[in-house]
Amino acid sequence: KHGIYQTPVNLSLKNCTDLMNKTNEDELAYILAKSKVVLSQDSFILHLAEAVGAKIVACFGSTLPEYRV
């Protein structure tokens, strides 16, 4: 209706890896480039993933409660 497309996604945490505070920027860029898909909020990681050509799923939303839908 508003240009937003919803596609059912079957996510399984068994195929996810948490690398928070475990890599430097060069290592992270390499990992993102080799990933099947990157799921991230609007952040440095999202923009880095896009820059290295990764397939991305971006999450956007307000951090202020009064603007949440």
Short mmCIF file of the C-alpha atoms (twelve columns), coordinates in Angstrom:
data_MODEL
# 
_entry.id   MODEL 
# 
loop_
_atom_site.group_PDB 
_atom_site.id 
_atom_site.type_symbol 
_atom_site.label_atom_id 
_atom_site.label_alt_id 
_atom_site.label_comp_id 
_atom_site.label_asym_id 
_atom_site.label_seq_id 
_atom_site.Cartn_x 
_atom_site.Cartn_y 
_atom_site.Cartn_z 
_atom_site.pdbx_PDB_model_num 
ATOM 1  C CA . LYS A 1  0.000  0.000   0.000  1 
ATOM 2  C CA . HIS A 2  2.735  2.486   0.914  1 
ATOM 3  C CA . GLY A 3  5.591  0.986   -1.078 1 
ATOM 4  C CA . ILE A 4  6.588  -1.318  1.758  1 
ATOM 5  C CA . TYR A 5  6.854  -4.969  0.853  1 
ATOM 6  C CA . GLN A 6  6.531  -7.672  3.442  1 
ATOM 7  C CA . THR A 7  7.997  -11.071 2.752  1 
ATOM 8  C CA . PRO A 8  7.761  -13.945 5.215  1 
ATOM 9  C CA . VAL A 9  11.237 -14.951 6.321  1 
ATOM 10 C CA . ASN A 10 12.184 -18.146 8.078  1 
ATOM 11 C CA . LEU A 11 15.009 -17.130 10.424 1 
ATOM 12 C CA . SER A 12 16.886 -19.631 12.513 1 
ATOM 13 C CA . LEU A 13 19.362 -18.552 15.176 1 
ATOM 14 C CA . LYS A 14 21.355 -21.742 14.613 1 
ATOM 15 C CA . ASN A 15 22.774 -20.095 11.481 1 
ATOM 16 C CA . CYS A 16 23.583 -16.769 13.173 1 
ATOM 17 C CA . THR A 17 26.845 -15.710 14.766 1 
ATOM 18 C CA . ASP A 18 27.315 -12.920 17.298 1 
ATOM 19 C CA . LEU A 19 30.691 -11.269 16.683 1 
ATOM 20 C CA . MET A 20 30.135 -8.200  18.857 1 
ATOM 21 C CA . ASN A 21 33.489 -6.893  20.138 1 
ATOM 22 C CA . LYS A 22 35.314 -9.828  18.528 1 
ATOM 23 C CA . THR A 23 36.592 -8.275  15.272 1 
ATOM 24 C CA . ASN A 24 38.301 -5.159  13.985 1 
ATOM 25 C CA . GLU A 25 36.917 -3.137  11.035 1 
ATOM 26 C CA . ASP A 26 38.938 -4.981  8.381  1 
ATOM 27 C CA . GLU A 27 37.892 -8.393  9.704  1 
ATOM 28 C CA . LEU A 28 34.275 -7.238  9.930  1 
ATOM 29 C CA . ALA A 29 34.302 -5.994  6.322  1 
ATOM 30 C CA . TYR A 30 35.638 -9.380  5.160  1 
ATOM 31 C CA . ILE A 31 33.014 -11.300 7.148  1 
ATOM 32 C CA . LEU A 32 30.194 -9.087  5.867  1 
ATOM 33 C CA . ALA A 33 31.362 -9.516  2.268  1 
ATOM 34 C CA . LYS A 34 31.285 -13.310 2.669  1 
ATOM 35 C CA . SER A 35 27.890 -13.411 4.444  1 
ATOM 36 C CA . LYS A 36 24.779 -14.756 2.715  1 
ATOM 37 C CA . VAL A 37 22.733 -11.894 4.173  1 
ATOM 38 C CA . VAL A 38 23.266 -9.207  6.817  1 
ATOM 39 C CA . LEU A 39 20.416 -8.175  9.124  1 
ATOM 40 C CA . SER A 40 21.167 -4.875  10.867 1 
ATOM 41 C CA . GLN A 41 19.617 -1.729  12.187 1 
ATOM 42 C CA . ASP A 42 20.623 1.592   10.609 1 
ATOM 43 C CA . SER A 43 24.246 1.653   11.755 1 
ATOM 44 C CA . PHE A 44 27.879 1.598   10.686 1 
ATOM 45 C CA . ILE A 45 27.617 -2.157  10.129 1 
ATOM 46 C CA . LEU A 46 24.665 -1.744  7.768  1 
ATOM 47 C CA . HIS A 47 26.515 0.841   5.678  1 
ATOM 48 C CA . LEU A 48 29.731 -1.201  5.681  1 
ATOM 49 C CA . ALA A 49 27.801 -4.281  4.543  1 
ATOM 50 C CA . GLU A 50 26.311 -2.304  1.663  1 
ATOM 51 C CA . ALA A 51 29.740 -0.903  0.770  1 
ATOM 52 C CA . VAL A 52 31.270 -4.385  0.447  1 
ATOM 53 C CA . GLY A 53 28.358 -5.639  -1.670 1 
ATOM 54 C CA . ALA A 54 26.575 -7.814  0.890  1 
ATOM 55 C CA . LYS A 55 22.869 -8.548  0.636  1 
ATOM 56 C CA . ILE A 56 21.248 -6.585  3.441  1 
ATOM 57 C CA . VAL A 57 18.021 -6.423  5.400  1 
ATOM 58 C CA . ALA A 58 17.790 -3.023  7.073  1 
ATOM 59 C CA . CYS A 59 15.692 -2.234  10.137 1 
ATOM 60 C CA . PHE A 60 14.635 1.360   10.656 1 
ATOM 61 C CA . GLY A 61 12.644 2.811   13.510 1 
ATOM 62 C CA . SER A 62 12.487 5.602   16.000 1 
ATOM 63 C CA . THR A 63 14.515 5.456   19.187 1 
ATOM 64 C CA . LEU A 64 12.141 7.954   20.790 1 
ATOM 65 C CA . PRO A 65 9.022  6.350   22.321 1 
ATOM 66 C CA . GLU A 66 6.761  9.275   21.377 1 
ATOM 67 C CA . TYR A 67 7.445  8.644   17.661 1 
ATOM 68 C CA . ARG A 68 6.916  4.873   17.679 1 
ATOM 69 C CA . VAL A 69 3.941  3.485   15.825 1 
# 
